[in-house]
Short mmCIF file of C-alpha atoms in Angstrom, two decimals:
data_model
loop_
_atom_site.label_atom_id
_atom_site.label_comp_id
_atom_site.label_asym_id
_atom_site.label_seq_id
_atom_site.Cartn_x
_atom_site.Cartn_y
_atom_site.Cartn_z
CA MET R 1 -19.41 -20.39 -3.09
CA ARG R 2 -15.93 -19.70 -2.79
CA THR R 3 -14.98 -15.96 -0.66
CA ALA R 4 -12.93 -13.88 -3.34
CA ARG R 5 -9.30 -13.16 -2.03
CA VAL R 6 -7.22 -10.80 -1.97
CA VAL R 7 -3.04 -12.12 -2.61
CA VAL R 8 -0.91 -9.90 -1.82
CA VAL R 9 2.84 -9.73 -3.02
CA GLY R 10 5.24 -7.92 -1.33
CA SER R 11 7.49 -7.44 1.15
CA ALA R 12 7.52 -8.06 5.27
CA ASN R 13 10.06 -5.81 7.57
CA ALA R 14 10.97 -5.38 10.49
CA ASP R 15 10.53 -1.48 11.39
CA VAL R 16 12.72 0.34 13.71
CA VAL R 17 11.46 3.49 14.32
CA VAL R 18 13.37 6.41 16.10
CA ASP R 19 11.25 8.70 17.78
CA VAL R 20 13.77 12.57 17.23
CA ASP R 21 13.18 16.48 17.15
CA HIS R 22 14.01 17.15 13.51
CA ARG R 23 14.92 15.35 10.60
CA PRO R 24 19.03 16.23 10.56
CA ALA R 25 19.90 17.91 8.12
CA ASP R 26 23.69 17.66 5.74
CA GLY R 27 26.18 16.78 8.68
CA GLU R 28 23.63 16.67 11.07
CA THR R 29 23.37 14.33 14.64
CA VAL R 30 20.39 13.15 15.60
CA LEU R 31 20.22 11.94 19.71
CA GLY R 32 16.91 10.64 19.23
CA SER R 33 14.40 8.05 21.38
CA ASP R 34 15.30 4.39 21.98
CA ALA R 35 14.52 2.21 18.97
CA VAL R 36 11.70 0.21 19.25
CA VAL R 37 10.90 -2.76 16.66
CA SER R 38 8.07 -4.16 15.01
CA PRO R 39 6.10 -5.28 12.29
CA GLY R 40 5.51 -4.09 9.02
CA GLY R 41 6.62 -3.99 5.19
CA LYS R 42 4.37 -2.59 2.75
CA GLY R 43 2.82 -5.90 1.23
CA ALA R 44 2.76 -7.09 5.02
CA ASN R 45 0.97 -4.51 6.01
CA GLN R 46 -1.48 -4.20 3.53
CA ALA R 47 -2.73 -8.19 4.05
CA VAL R 48 -3.52 -8.10 7.65
CA ALA R 49 -4.85 -4.50 6.99
CA ALA R 50 -7.09 -6.91 4.55
CA GLY R 51 -6.92 -9.38 7.23
CA ARG R 52 -7.33 -7.55 10.55
CA LEU R 53 -11.62 -6.10 8.67
CA GLY R 54 -11.44 -10.11 8.04
CA GLY R 55 -10.74 -10.07 4.64
CA HIS R 56 -10.28 -13.72 3.57
CA VAL R 57 -5.92 -12.47 2.84
CA ALA R 58 -2.95 -14.82 1.61
CA PHE R 59 0.68 -13.09 1.48
CA VAL R 60 3.21 -13.89 -0.83
CA GLY R 61 6.60 -13.17 -0.08
CA CYS R 62 9.66 -13.95 1.71
CA VAL R 63 11.06 -13.17 5.50
CA GLY R 64 14.55 -15.08 7.18
CA ASP R 65 15.48 -17.46 9.52
CA ASP R 66 15.72 -15.16 12.02
CA ALA R 67 13.99 -13.37 15.16
CA HIS R 68 12.91 -10.69 12.71
CA GLY R 69 11.07 -13.06 10.34
CA ARG R 70 9.39 -15.00 13.07
CA MET R 71 8.43 -12.19 14.73
CA LEU R 72 6.13 -10.21 11.15
CA ARG R 73 5.31 -14.24 10.18
CA THR R 74 3.57 -14.12 13.61
CA SER R 75 2.25 -10.63 13.29
CA ILE R 76 0.51 -11.96 9.48
CA SER R 77 -0.78 -14.50 10.66
CA GLU R 78 -2.18 -13.40 13.27
CA ALA R 79 -4.23 -11.24 11.30
CA GLY R 80 -6.17 -14.01 10.23
CA VAL R 81 -3.30 -14.22 6.64
CA ASP R 82 -2.62 -16.87 5.46
CA VAL R 83 1.26 -17.55 5.31
CA SER R 84 1.23 -20.34 3.50
CA ALA R 85 3.57 -19.15 0.43
CA LEU R 86 5.23 -16.67 3.20
CA ARG R 87 9.02 -18.36 2.45
CA THR R 88 11.46 -18.83 4.99
CA VAL R 89 14.99 -17.83 3.16
CA GLN R 90 18.86 -17.81 4.25
CA ALA R 91 18.43 -13.96 3.73
CA PRO R 92 18.59 -10.76 6.63
CA THR R 93 14.97 -10.29 6.71
CA GLY R 94 14.47 -6.99 5.32
CA THR R 95 14.46 -4.05 7.53
CA ALA R 96 13.51 0.03 7.46
CA ILE R 97 14.91 2.10 9.82
CA ILE R 98 11.61 5.26 10.76
CA LEU R 99 12.36 8.92 11.96
CA ILE R 100 8.83 10.23 12.98
CA THR R 101 8.99 13.87 14.57
CA PRO R 102 6.65 15.59 16.26
CA ASP R 103 4.04 16.51 13.71
CA GLY R 104 3.83 12.29 13.39
CA GLU R 105 5.10 12.64 9.98
CA ASN R 106 8.26 10.23 9.21
CA SER R 107 11.80 9.60 6.56
CA ILE R 108 12.23 5.84 6.80
CA VAL R 109 15.11 3.82 4.93
CA VAL R 110 14.17 0.47 3.98
CA ALA R 111 16.67 -2.38 4.05
CA PRO R 112 14.68 -5.36 1.37
CA GLY R 113 17.44 -7.52 2.99
CA ALA R 114 14.99 -11.51 1.95
CA ASN R 115 12.69 -9.24 -0.56
CA ARG R 116 15.15 -9.20 -2.61
CA LEU R 117 14.36 -12.54 -3.42
CA VAL R 118 10.32 -13.06 -3.47
CA ASP R 119 10.64 -14.64 -8.07
CA GLU R 120 8.27 -15.66 -10.49
CA THR R 121 8.85 -18.71 -9.79
CA MET R 122 6.71 -18.55 -5.79
CA ILE R 123 3.84 -16.16 -8.43
CA ASP R 124 3.78 -19.63 -10.30
CA GLN R 125 2.22 -21.32 -7.23
CA VAL R 126 -0.85 -18.91 -6.37
CA THR R 127 -3.64 -20.29 -7.29
CA TRP R 128 -6.04 -17.83 -9.54
CA ALA R 129 -9.35 -16.95 -9.40
CA ALA R 130 -11.77 -15.21 -11.44
CA GLY R 131 -12.98 -12.55 -8.98
CA ASP R 132 -9.61 -12.30 -6.11
CA VAL R 133 -8.10 -9.19 -5.93
CA LEU R 134 -3.89 -8.42 -6.94
CA VAL R 135 -2.51 -6.51 -4.43
CA VAL R 136 1.81 -5.53 -5.63
CA GLN R 137 4.19 -2.51 -4.20
CA LEU R 138 7.55 -1.79 -5.23
CA GLU R 139 9.99 -3.13 -2.21
CA ILE R 140 9.87 -6.00 -4.65
CA PRO R 141 11.95 -6.83 -7.72
CA LEU R 142 9.59 -5.29 -9.95
CA PRO R 143 10.83 -7.74 -12.49
CA THR R 144 9.01 -10.76 -10.08
CA VAL R 145 5.88 -7.76 -9.56
CA GLU R 146 5.53 -7.93 -13.38
CA HIS R 147 4.97 -11.65 -13.50
CA ALA R 148 2.27 -11.30 -11.06
CA VAL R 149 0.38 -8.67 -12.63
CA ARG R 150 0.72 -10.45 -16.10
CA ARG R 151 -0.56 -14.55 -14.55
CA ALA R 152 -3.42 -11.90 -12.81
CA ARG R 153 -4.81 -10.80 -15.78
CA ARG R 154 -4.61 -14.56 -18.06
CA ALA R 155 -7.19 -15.36 -15.09
CA ASP R 156 -9.09 -12.06 -15.14
CA VAL R 157 -7.90 -10.97 -11.43
CA ARG R 158 -8.95 -7.24 -10.81
CA VAL R 159 -4.57 -5.93 -9.87
CA VAL R 160 -4.34 -2.71 -7.50
CA VAL R 161 -0.84 -1.24 -8.11
CA ASN R 162 0.74 0.65 -5.50
CA ALA R 163 4.06 2.61 -7.23
CA ALA R 164 5.11 3.13 -3.88
CA PRO R 165 8.48 3.54 -2.39
CA ALA R 166 8.29 5.40 -6.30
CA ALA R 167 9.00 4.59 -8.94
CA LEU R 168 8.07 4.41 -13.55
CA LEU R 169 6.38 1.36 -14.33
CA PRO R 170 5.91 -0.73 -17.17
CA ALA R 171 3.50 0.20 -20.13
CA PRO R 172 1.34 -3.93 -19.31
CA VAL R 173 2.54 -2.85 -15.87
CA LEU R 174 0.24 0.69 -14.79
CA GLU R 175 -2.56 -0.45 -17.91
CA ALA R 176 -2.88 -4.16 -15.55
CA ALA R 177 -3.49 -1.47 -12.27
CA ASP R 178 -7.00 -1.36 -12.06
CA PRO R 179 -6.94 1.03 -9.65
CA LEU R 180 -3.33 1.99 -9.47
CA VAL R 181 -2.46 4.17 -6.59
CA VAL R 182 0.38 6.58 -5.10
CA ASN R 183 0.64 9.44 -3.01
CA GLU R 184 1.46 12.30 -5.03
CA SER R 185 5.50 12.09 -4.67
CA GLU R 186 4.70 9.26 -6.35
CA ALA R 187 2.00 10.72 -8.95
CA ALA R 188 4.57 13.34 -9.55
CA LEU R 189 7.22 10.91 -10.38
CA LEU R 190 5.21 8.75 -12.64
CA VAL R 191 3.88 12.37 -15.16
CA SER R 192 6.60 14.15 -15.24
CA GLY R 193 8.46 10.45 -16.28
CA SER R 194 11.48 11.74 -14.29
CA THR R 195 13.95 8.97 -12.28
CA ALA R 196 15.82 12.19 -9.87
CA PRO R 197 14.06 10.96 -6.23
CA SER R 198 10.68 11.89 -5.69
CA THR R 199 12.59 15.52 -3.66
CA GLN R 200 13.52 16.80 -7.67
CA VAL R 201 10.88 16.10 -9.09
CA PRO R 202 8.04 19.17 -9.70
CA VAL R 203 5.14 19.05 -7.38
CA PRO R 204 1.79 18.04 -9.66
CA GLY R 205 -0.80 21.06 -10.16
CA PRO R 206 -4.24 20.31 -8.90
CA ALA R 207 -4.93 16.71 -7.56
CA SER R 208 -8.14 16.03 -10.47
CA ASP R 209 -4.96 17.34 -12.85
CA THR R 210 -2.55 14.90 -11.93
CA VAL R 211 -4.99 11.65 -11.48
CA ARG R 212 -6.21 13.01 -15.86
CA ARG R 213 -2.80 13.07 -16.03
CA LEU R 214 -2.36 9.61 -14.24
CA LEU R 215 -4.89 8.20 -16.13
CA GLU R 216 -3.42 8.50 -19.48
CA LEU R 217 -0.27 6.79 -18.76
CA GLY R 218 -2.79 3.52 -19.51
CA PRO R 219 -4.32 2.73 -16.45
CA ARG R 220 -8.42 1.10 -15.99
CA SER R 221 -8.12 3.50 -12.62
CA VAL R 222 -6.19 5.63 -10.31
CA VAL R 223 -6.20 6.76 -6.89
CA LEU R 224 -4.57 9.40 -4.84
CA THR R 225 -4.33 9.97 -1.37
CA LEU R 226 -3.94 13.40 -0.34
CA GLY R 227 -3.88 13.28 2.94
CA ALA R 228 -5.23 14.80 5.61
CA GLN R 229 -7.01 15.84 2.62
CA GLY R 230 -8.33 12.95 1.41
CA ALA R 231 -8.51 11.23 -1.81
CA VAL R 232 -9.12 11.97 -5.28
CA LEU R 233 -10.09 8.62 -7.95
CA GLY R 234 -10.65 8.82 -11.32
CA ARG R 235 -12.09 5.76 -13.66
CA ARG R 236 -13.38 6.56 -17.45
CA ASP R 237 -16.52 6.14 -17.64
CA PRO R 238 -18.36 3.14 -20.26
CA ALA R 239 -18.22 6.71 -23.28
CA GLY R 240 -14.93 6.87 -22.45
CA ALA R 241 -15.21 10.61 -20.33
CA VAL R 242 -13.44 11.21 -17.02
CA VAL R 243 -14.67 11.28 -14.01
CA LEU R 244 -13.37 12.12 -11.40
CA THR R 245 -14.78 11.89 -7.02
CA HIS R 246 -13.21 13.20 -3.60
CA VAL R 247 -13.23 11.72 -1.04
CA GLU R 248 -12.42 13.92 2.18
CA ALA R 249 -10.18 12.25 5.68
CA ARG R 250 -11.84 12.04 8.57
CA GLU R 251 -11.02 14.61 10.69
CA VAL R 252 -8.83 13.29 13.11
CA THR R 253 -5.15 13.96 15.18
CA ALA R 254 -1.76 11.99 13.87
CA ILE R 255 0.30 10.26 15.65
CA ASP R 256 1.93 7.66 14.09
CA THR R 257 1.38 8.58 10.14
CA THR R 258 4.27 5.03 9.53
CA GLY R 259 2.13 2.63 7.47
CA ALA R 260 -1.33 4.19 7.15
CA GLY R 261 -0.90 4.71 2.69
CA ASP R 262 -0.59 0.30 3.26
CA ALA R 263 -4.12 0.08 5.64
CA PHE R 264 -5.55 1.73 3.25
CA VAL R 265 -4.36 0.87 0.36
CA GLY R 266 -4.56 -3.08 1.79
CA ALA R 267 -8.08 -1.84 3.37
CA LEU R 268 -9.11 -0.13 -1.01
CA ALA R 269 -8.90 -4.12 -2.25
CA LEU R 270 -10.18 -5.91 0.57
CA GLY R 271 -13.43 -3.79 -0.40
CA LEU R 272 -13.04 -4.30 -4.15
CA ALA R 273 -12.73 -7.76 -3.32
CA GLU R 274 -15.93 -7.91 -1.73
CA ASP R 275 -17.44 -6.03 -4.80
CA ALA R 276 -17.56 -2.53 -3.72
CA PRO R 277 -17.55 0.02 -6.13
CA LEU R 278 -14.34 1.95 -6.07
CA ASP R 279 -15.42 5.52 -4.35
CA GLY R 280 -16.59 3.63 -1.63
CA ALA R 281 -14.35 0.94 -0.95
CA VAL R 282 -12.42 4.31 -1.29
CA VAL R 283 -14.39 5.73 1.92
CA ARG R 284 -14.28 3.25 3.80
CA ALA R 285 -10.96 3.09 3.34
CA THR R 286 -9.62 6.07 4.44
CA ASP R 287 -11.37 5.45 7.44
CA VAL R 288 -8.90 2.77 7.80
CA ALA R 289 -6.68 5.28 7.13
CA ALA R 290 -8.03 7.67 9.93
CA CYS R 291 -7.69 5.06 12.84
CA ALA R 292 -3.77 3.84 12.35
CA VAL R 293 -2.60 7.57 12.14
CA GLY R 294 -4.51 7.61 15.49
CA ARG R 295 -2.25 3.96 17.47
CA ARG R 296 1.49 3.82 16.78
CA GLY R 297 3.59 2.38 14.67
CA ALA R 298 1.71 0.02 11.90
CA GLN R 299 0.84 -2.55 11.83
CA ASP R 300 -0.51 -2.28 15.09
CA SER R 301 -2.28 0.25 14.54
CA TYR R 302 -4.31 -0.63 12.07
CA PRO R 303 -7.91 -1.41 13.24
CA THR R 304 -10.46 -4.98 13.26
CA SER R 305 -13.88 -4.07 11.22
CA ASP R 306 -15.65 -4.27 15.07
CA GLU R 307 -13.85 -1.19 15.74
CA LEU R 308 -13.70 0.59 12.56
CA SER R 309 -18.14 0.65 12.88
CA ALA R 310 -17.61 1.85 16.42
CA MET R 311 -16.43 5.52 14.14
CA THR R 312 -18.69 8.76 14.52
CA ARG R 313 -20.45 8.10 11.08
CA SER R 314 -20.71 11.45 10.00
CA ALA R 315 -22.13 12.86 6.41
CA PRO R 316 -21.13 12.05 2.89
CA ARG R 317 -17.79 12.76 2.51
CA VAL R 318 -18.51 11.91 -1.62
CA ARG R 319 -17.75 14.88 -3.57
CA ASP R 320 -17.31 15.73 -7.13
CA ALA R 321 -13.88 15.95 -7.88
#
């Protein structure tokens, strides 16, 4: 029998990371550490996270014909990911400028570069099969995301939509999401319907209320990530009633949160491809993210399945929300 795949369509970036004492205020210059360059990008990160766990993973994206592009191709392929649909184009590889403060939190600015050239023709070359799981994010052109979702649904492929960076989504994309995965700021923008920067969007109320409001937008299920507080997932039962579950995060000391959300999404998608129930897939995804925040970098921080198994198992962390 053919093994179900995780097909990630998305971005690949070179992460340029600088440690700073604090984020600069308007007009302020801050001295930081020497810059460190490592492989990143939401799409590539998610593919690598699933690949390092032993999944059957394919990545669709673009890099430039430059040192950063070669670094990314090597990192993704070494994770066991199929890179036959990773196209080298005449544009610089995408770059992310990342500032990390002593608490491990980050601020990120992305220069898309080659990611702007991920187009619909690349999606048309993908051979879909029932049981596959498509993962999309928003660092590539939205029309490409829409086309990928449309093609996947025609092939009865499950769609995981990570609405990051924060943006409003067309109804067909929201309605295909199973689940829609967002953090609190991304959720705030979606439920408000505002196109203002996320810092100007009102913070949503309790997580359970936010998940209910997100479900009203049409996705088949929702996962709201809450960092150290874990995640709340919501779906409807056969009678149409909303069922909410809270998965608690494992307690760890955060060193670098860069790419932790991507690690979560990649692990979640793999769990779904392996026919795990949504709450079970979320439990493993929170463990993978916990491993990631305890190490430096994005892709470099992701655990293998053996490393994940070595984590100490504790009491169940799933309860009604």
